[in-house]
PDB file of C-alpha atoms and ligand atoms in Angstrom:
ATOM      1  CA  MET N   1      -3.181  -2.274 -11.299  1.00 95.00           C
ATOM      2  CA  ASP N   2      -5.084   0.846 -10.188  1.00 96.00           C
ATOM      3  CA  ILE N   3      -8.738   0.873 -10.780  1.00 95.00           C
ATOM      4  CA  GLY N   4     -11.885   2.732  -9.605  1.00 94.00           C
ATOM      5  CA  GLY N   5     -14.588   2.479  -9.564  1.00 94.00           C
ATOM      6  CA  GLU N   6     -18.108   3.834  -9.059  1.00 95.00           C
ATOM      7  CA  TYR N   7     -21.186   3.060  -8.247  1.00 95.00           C
ATOM      8  CA  HIS N   8     -24.898   4.735  -7.237  1.00 96.00           C
ATOM      9  CA  GLY N   9     -22.241   8.307  -7.020  1.00 96.00           C
ATOM     10  CA  TYR N  10     -19.498   6.745  -4.471  1.00 95.00           C
ATOM     11  CA  THR N  11     -16.483   6.157  -5.805  1.00 96.00           C
ATOM     12  CA  ALA N  12     -13.697   3.509  -4.954  1.00 95.00           C
ATOM     13  CA  ASP N  13     -10.494   3.163  -6.078  1.00 96.00           C
ATOM     14  CA  ILE N  14      -8.494   0.045  -5.375  1.00 98.00           C
ATOM     15  CA  THR N  15      -4.656  -1.004  -6.222  1.00 98.00           C
ATOM     16  CA  ARG N  16      -3.134  -5.390  -6.825  1.00 98.00           C
ATOM     17  CA  SER N  17      -0.267  -6.468  -7.835  1.00 98.00           C
ATOM     18  CA  PHE N  18       0.374 -10.031  -9.121  1.00 96.00           C
ATOM     19  CA  PRO N  19       3.956 -11.994 -10.841  1.00 96.00           C
ATOM     20  CA  ILE N  20       3.687 -11.689 -14.331  1.00 92.00           C
ATOM     21  CA  ASN N  21       4.460 -15.487 -14.515  1.00 93.00           C
ATOM     22  CA  GLY N  22       1.616 -16.773 -11.560  1.00 95.00           C
ATOM     23  CA  LYS N  23       4.507 -17.378  -8.756  1.00 97.00           C
ATOM     24  CA  PHE N  24       6.784 -14.512  -6.904  1.00 98.00           C
ATOM     25  CA  THR N  25      10.615 -14.941  -7.320  1.00 97.00           C
ATOM     26  CA  THR N  26      12.522 -14.911  -3.992  1.00 98.00           C
ATOM     27  CA  GLU N  27      13.053 -10.709  -4.467  1.00 98.00           C
ATOM     28  CA  GLN N  28       9.337 -10.595  -5.648  1.00 98.00           C
ATOM     29  CA  ARG N  29       8.110 -12.069  -2.377  1.00 98.00           C
ATOM     30  CA  GLU N  30      10.046  -9.869  -0.231  1.00 98.00           C
ATOM     31  CA  ILE N  31       9.081  -7.153  -1.085  1.00 98.00           C
ATOM     32  CA  TYR N  32       5.723  -7.629  -1.519  1.00 98.00           C
ATOM     33  CA  ASP N  33       5.830  -8.464   1.853  1.00 98.00           C
ATOM     34  CA  LEU N  34       7.515  -5.508   3.033  1.00 98.00           C
ATOM     35  CA  VAL N  35       4.837  -3.301   0.896  1.00 98.00           C
ATOM     36  CA  LEU N  36       1.729  -5.607   3.084  1.00 98.00           C
ATOM     37  CA  GLU N  37       3.697  -4.588   7.100  1.00 98.00           C
ATOM     38  CA  ALA N  38       3.957  -1.404   5.569  1.00 98.00           C
ATOM     39  CA  GLN N  39       0.520  -0.779   4.290  1.00 98.00           C
ATOM     40  CA  ASP N  40      -1.373  -3.357   7.710  1.00 98.00           C
ATOM     41  CA  SER N  41       0.996  -0.667   9.757  1.00 98.00           C
ATOM     42  CA  GLY N  42      -0.619   1.953   8.306  1.00 98.00           C
ATOM     43  CA  ILE N  43      -4.399   0.551   8.269  1.00 98.00           C
ATOM     44  CA  ALA N  44      -3.712   0.428  12.211  1.00 96.00           C
ATOM     45  CA  GLU N  45      -3.381   3.721  11.957  1.00 96.00           C
ATOM     46  CA  ALA N  46      -6.366   4.778   9.678  1.00 96.00           C
ATOM     47  CA  LYS N  47      -9.009   5.182  12.765  1.00 94.00           C
ATOM     48  CA  VAL N  48     -10.388   8.704  14.228  1.00 96.00           C
ATOM     49  CA  GLY N  49      -8.346  12.029  15.661  1.00 95.00           C
ATOM     50  CA  ASN N  50      -5.393  10.548  14.226  1.00 96.00           C
ATOM     51  CA  ILE N  51      -3.630  12.853  12.133  1.00 97.00           C
ATOM     52  CA  PHE N  52      -4.105  12.289   8.072  1.00 97.00           C
ATOM     53  CA  LYS N  53      -0.431  11.500   7.684  1.00 97.00           C
ATOM     54  CA  ALA N  54      -0.383   8.717  10.352  1.00 97.00           C
ATOM     55  CA  PRO N  55      -0.952   6.003   7.824  1.00 98.00           C
ATOM     56  CA  HIS N  56       2.064   7.281   5.678  1.00 98.00           C
ATOM     57  CA  ASN N  57       4.169   7.840   9.034  1.00 98.00           C
ATOM     58  CA  ALA N  58       3.339   4.054   9.461  1.00 98.00           C
ATOM     59  CA  ALA N  59       3.799   2.549   6.655  1.00 98.00           C
ATOM     60  CA  VAL N  60       7.398   4.190   5.880  1.00 98.00           C
ATOM     61  CA  SER N  61       8.992   3.613   9.133  1.00 98.00           C
ATOM     62  CA  VAL N  62       8.710   0.002   7.518  1.00 98.00           C
ATOM     63  CA  ILE N  63       9.537   0.395   4.607  1.00 98.00           C
ATOM     64  CA  THR N  64      12.645   2.401   5.583  1.00 98.00           C
ATOM     65  CA  ARG N  65      14.095  -0.178   7.936  1.00 98.00           C
ATOM     66  CA  GLY N  66      13.394  -3.561   5.533  1.00 98.00           C
ATOM     67  CA  LEU N  67      14.999  -2.013   2.656  1.00 98.00           C
ATOM     68  CA  LEU N  68      17.654  -0.847   5.141  1.00 98.00           C
ATOM     69  CA  LYS N  69      17.686  -5.003   6.252  1.00 98.00           C
ATOM     70  CA  LEU N  70      17.872  -6.133   2.937  1.00 98.00           C
ATOM     71  CA  GLY N  71      20.609  -3.731   1.686  1.00 98.00           C
ATOM     72  CA  ILE N  72      18.926  -2.011  -0.619  1.00 98.00           C
ATOM     73  CA  ILE N  73      19.288   1.652   1.342  1.00 98.00           C
ATOM     74  CA  ALA N  74      22.212   2.002   3.577  1.00 98.00           C
ATOM     75  CA  LYS N  75      20.856   5.373   5.071  1.00 98.00           C
ATOM     76  CA  PRO N  76      17.211   5.806   6.211  1.00 98.00           C
ATOM     77  CA  GLU N  77      16.413   8.995   3.903  1.00 97.00           C
ATOM     78  CA  GLU N  78      17.265   7.086   0.925  1.00 98.00           C
ATOM     79  CA  TYR N  79      13.836   5.641   0.662  1.00 98.00           C
ATOM     80  CA  LYS N  80      12.018   8.780  -0.925  1.00 98.00           C
ATOM     81  CA  LYS N  81      13.551   7.084  -3.696  1.00 98.00           C
ATOM     82  CA  TYR N  82      11.411   4.093  -3.953  1.00 98.00           C
ATOM     83  CA  PHE N  83       8.579   5.252  -2.069  1.00 98.00           C
ATOM     84  CA  MET N  84       8.055   8.727  -3.905  1.00 97.00           C
ATOM     85  CA  HIS N  85       4.702   9.263  -3.594  1.00 97.00           C
ATOM     86  CA  GLY N  86       1.844   9.911  -0.246  1.00 96.00           C
ATOM     87  CA  THR N  87      -0.077   6.983   1.355  1.00 98.00           C
ATOM     88  CA  SER N  88      -3.826   8.137   1.107  1.00 97.00           C
ATOM     89  CA  HIS N  89      -6.593  10.227  -0.516  1.00 97.00           C
ATOM     90  CA  TYR N  90      -9.387  10.852   0.666  1.00 97.00           C
ATOM     91  CA  LEU N  91     -13.026   9.163  -1.637  1.00 96.00           C
ATOM     92  CA  GLY N  92     -15.724   9.604  -1.434  1.00 95.00           C
ATOM     93  CA  LEU N  93     -18.260  11.455  -5.022  1.00 95.00           C
ATOM     94  CA  ASP N  94     -14.712  11.372  -5.630  1.00 94.00           C
ATOM     95  CA  VAL N  95     -12.278   9.402  -6.374  1.00 93.00           C
ATOM     96  CA  HIS N  96      -9.544  11.825  -4.626  1.00 93.00           C
ATOM     97  CA  ASP N  97     -12.433  13.478  -3.141  1.00 93.00           C
ATOM     98  CA  ALA N  98     -12.390  16.964  -1.475  1.00 91.00           C
ATOM     99  CA  GLY N  99     -10.975  17.064   2.058  1.00 88.00           C
ATOM    100  CA  ASN N 100      -8.209  18.612   4.616  1.00 88.00           C
ATOM    101  CA  SER N 101      -5.888  16.460   5.297  1.00 89.00           C
ATOM    102  CA  SER N 102      -4.847  19.203   7.961  1.00 92.00           C
ATOM    103  CA  GLN N 103      -8.021  18.361  10.096  1.00 93.00           C
ATOM    104  CA  PRO N 104      -7.464  14.522  11.788  1.00 95.00           C
ATOM    105  CA  LEU N 105      -9.575  11.427  11.150  1.00 96.00           C
ATOM    106  CA  GLN N 106     -13.057  11.668  11.221  1.00 96.00           C
ATOM    107  CA  ASP N 107     -15.478   8.503  12.306  1.00 96.00           C
ATOM    108  CA  ARG N 108     -17.427   7.389   8.788  1.00 95.00           C
ATOM    109  CA  GLN N 109     -14.374   8.850   6.171  1.00 96.00           C
ATOM    110  CA  VAL N 110     -12.976   6.300   4.180  1.00 97.00           C
ATOM    111  CA  ILE N 111      -9.371   7.010   2.966  1.00 97.00           C
ATOM    112  CA  THR N 112      -6.779   4.268   0.412  1.00 98.00           C
ATOM    113  CA  VAL N 113      -3.454   2.667   2.465  1.00 98.00           C
ATOM    114  CA  GLU N 114      -1.855   2.635  -0.879  1.00 98.00           C
ATOM    115  CA  PRO N 115       1.534   2.230  -0.260  1.00 98.00           C
ATOM    116  CA  GLY N 116       4.454   1.112  -2.676  1.00 98.00           C
ATOM    117  CA  ILE N 117       8.333  -0.207  -3.424  1.00 98.00           C
ATOM    118  CA  TYR N 118       9.236   0.516  -7.058  1.00 98.00           C
ATOM    119  CA  ILE N 119      12.917  -0.557  -7.996  1.00 98.00           C
ATOM    120  CA  ALA N 120      13.974   1.510 -11.214  1.00 98.00           C
ATOM    121  CA  GLU N 121      16.261  -0.337 -13.636  1.00 98.00           C
ATOM    122  CA  GLY N 122      19.552   1.199 -13.151  1.00 98.00           C
ATOM    123  CA  SER N 123      19.187   1.679  -9.263  1.00 98.00           C
ATOM    124  CA  PRO N 124      21.700   1.768  -6.573  1.00 97.00           C
ATOM    125  CA  CYS N 125      20.984  -1.413  -5.133  1.00 98.00           C
ATOM    126  CA  ASP N 126      22.028  -5.207  -6.212  1.00 98.00           C
ATOM    127  CA  LYS N 127      20.327  -5.614  -9.939  1.00 98.00           C
ATOM    128  CA  LYS N 128      18.864  -8.493  -8.633  1.00 98.00           C
ATOM    129  CA  TRP N 129      15.962  -5.850  -6.886  1.00 98.00           C
ATOM    130  CA  TRP N 130      15.835  -3.957 -10.447  1.00 98.00           C
ATOM    131  CA  ASN N 131      12.593  -3.153 -12.300  1.00 97.00           C
ATOM    132  CA  ILE N 132       9.978  -4.990  -9.166  1.00 98.00           C
ATOM    133  CA  GLY N 133       7.440  -3.034  -8.364  1.00 98.00           C
ATOM    134  CA  CYS N 134       4.121  -3.203  -6.214  1.00 98.00           C
ATOM    135  CA  ARG N 135       1.684  -1.627  -4.525  1.00 98.00           C
ATOM    136  CA  ILE N 136      -0.725  -2.381  -2.685  1.00 98.00           C
ATOM    137  CA  GLU N 137      -4.243   0.279  -2.256  1.00 98.00           C
ATOM    138  CA  ASP N 138      -7.463  -0.984   0.239  1.00 98.00           C
ATOM    139  CA  ASP N 139     -10.120   1.745   0.878  1.00 98.00           C
ATOM    140  CA  ILE N 140     -10.302   2.464   5.155  1.00 98.00           C
ATOM    141  CA  LEU N 141     -13.672   3.307   6.356  1.00 97.00           C
ATOM    142  CA  ILE N 142     -12.398   5.851   9.660  1.00 96.00           C
ATOM    143  CA  SER N 143     -14.081   3.777  12.901  1.00 89.00           C
ATOM    144  CA  PRO N 144     -14.629   5.082  15.980  1.00 84.00           C
ATOM    145  CA  ASN N 145     -12.919   1.243  17.306  1.00 83.00           C
ATOM    146  CA  ARG N 146     -10.985  -1.672  14.569  1.00 89.00           C
ATOM    147  CA  PRO N 147     -10.474   0.521  10.902  1.00 95.00           C
ATOM    148  CA  GLU N 148     -12.681  -1.370   8.269  1.00 96.00           C
ATOM    149  CA  ILE N 149     -11.053  -2.095   5.026  1.00 97.00           C
ATOM    150  CA  LEU N 150     -14.970  -1.987   2.750  1.00 96.00           C
ATOM    151  CA  SER N 151     -12.056  -3.590  -0.300  1.00 96.00           C
ATOM    152  CA  LYS N 152     -11.609  -6.732   1.967  1.00 95.00           C
ATOM    153  CA  TYR N 153     -12.752 -10.398  -0.090  1.00 95.00           C
ATOM    154  CA  SER N 154      -9.624  -9.093  -2.516  1.00 95.00           C
ATOM    155  CA  PRO N 155      -7.955 -11.298  -2.594  1.00 96.00           C
ATOM    156  CA  ARG N 156      -3.711  -9.297  -0.507  1.00 97.00           C
ATOM    157  CA  LYS N 157      -1.694 -11.717   1.028  1.00 98.00           C
ATOM    158  CA  ALA N 158       1.362 -12.851  -1.516  1.00 98.00           C
ATOM    159  CA  ASP N 159      -0.481 -16.473  -1.249  1.00 98.00           C
ATOM    160  CA  GLU N 160      -3.861 -15.468  -1.779  1.00 97.00           C
ATOM    161  CA  ILE N 161      -2.203 -13.719  -4.966  1.00 97.00           C
ATOM    162  CA  GLU N 162      -0.732 -16.724  -6.454  1.00 97.00           C
ATOM    163  CA  LYS N 163      -3.418 -18.616  -5.954  1.00 97.00           C
ATOM    164  CA  LEU N 164      -5.729 -16.729  -7.448  1.00 95.00           C
ATOM    165  CA  MET N 165      -3.889 -17.128 -10.602  1.00 94.00           C
ATOM    166  CA  LYS N 166      -3.149 -20.019 -10.659  1.00 94.00           C
ATOM    167  CA  LYS N 167      -7.062 -20.319 -11.824  1.00 92.00           C
TER     168      LYS N 167
HETATM  169 MN1   MN I 201      -5.491   5.141  -4.700  1.00 93.07          MN
END
């Protein structure tokens, strides 16, 4: 679910992915944990002075390494087949807010970090991966120190998602 909300004129936008029957299969869990790791790496780069694409570059690096390791791709550049969108946009008065992505990240800006992996049926990999799709999106406040995850109270780890699904 990719969900946008608005409160007193300001917006938020988060995404959560979950296994439809409540429990991740082995393959779903591999992909989920890889996207989560990519997101963690991206969030760590969401800080003052970094280029706007720093979170994306970090996420691409993790996803590429992971897809190679899982044998889903054979060459690094093939990651684009399964991760075909950007990782961040600005948040503010609009849910895809105006902003100059050629400027470094600044204190008090809010951006999303939302890597994903989408493996369509018929993809050139083992069919056990087909039809798995996953994106995890959170809202990050840029500060000089540690990036602050504004959406941190929404369950994010695979175990937390399964626990929530059990309710
Ligand atoms: Mn978004």
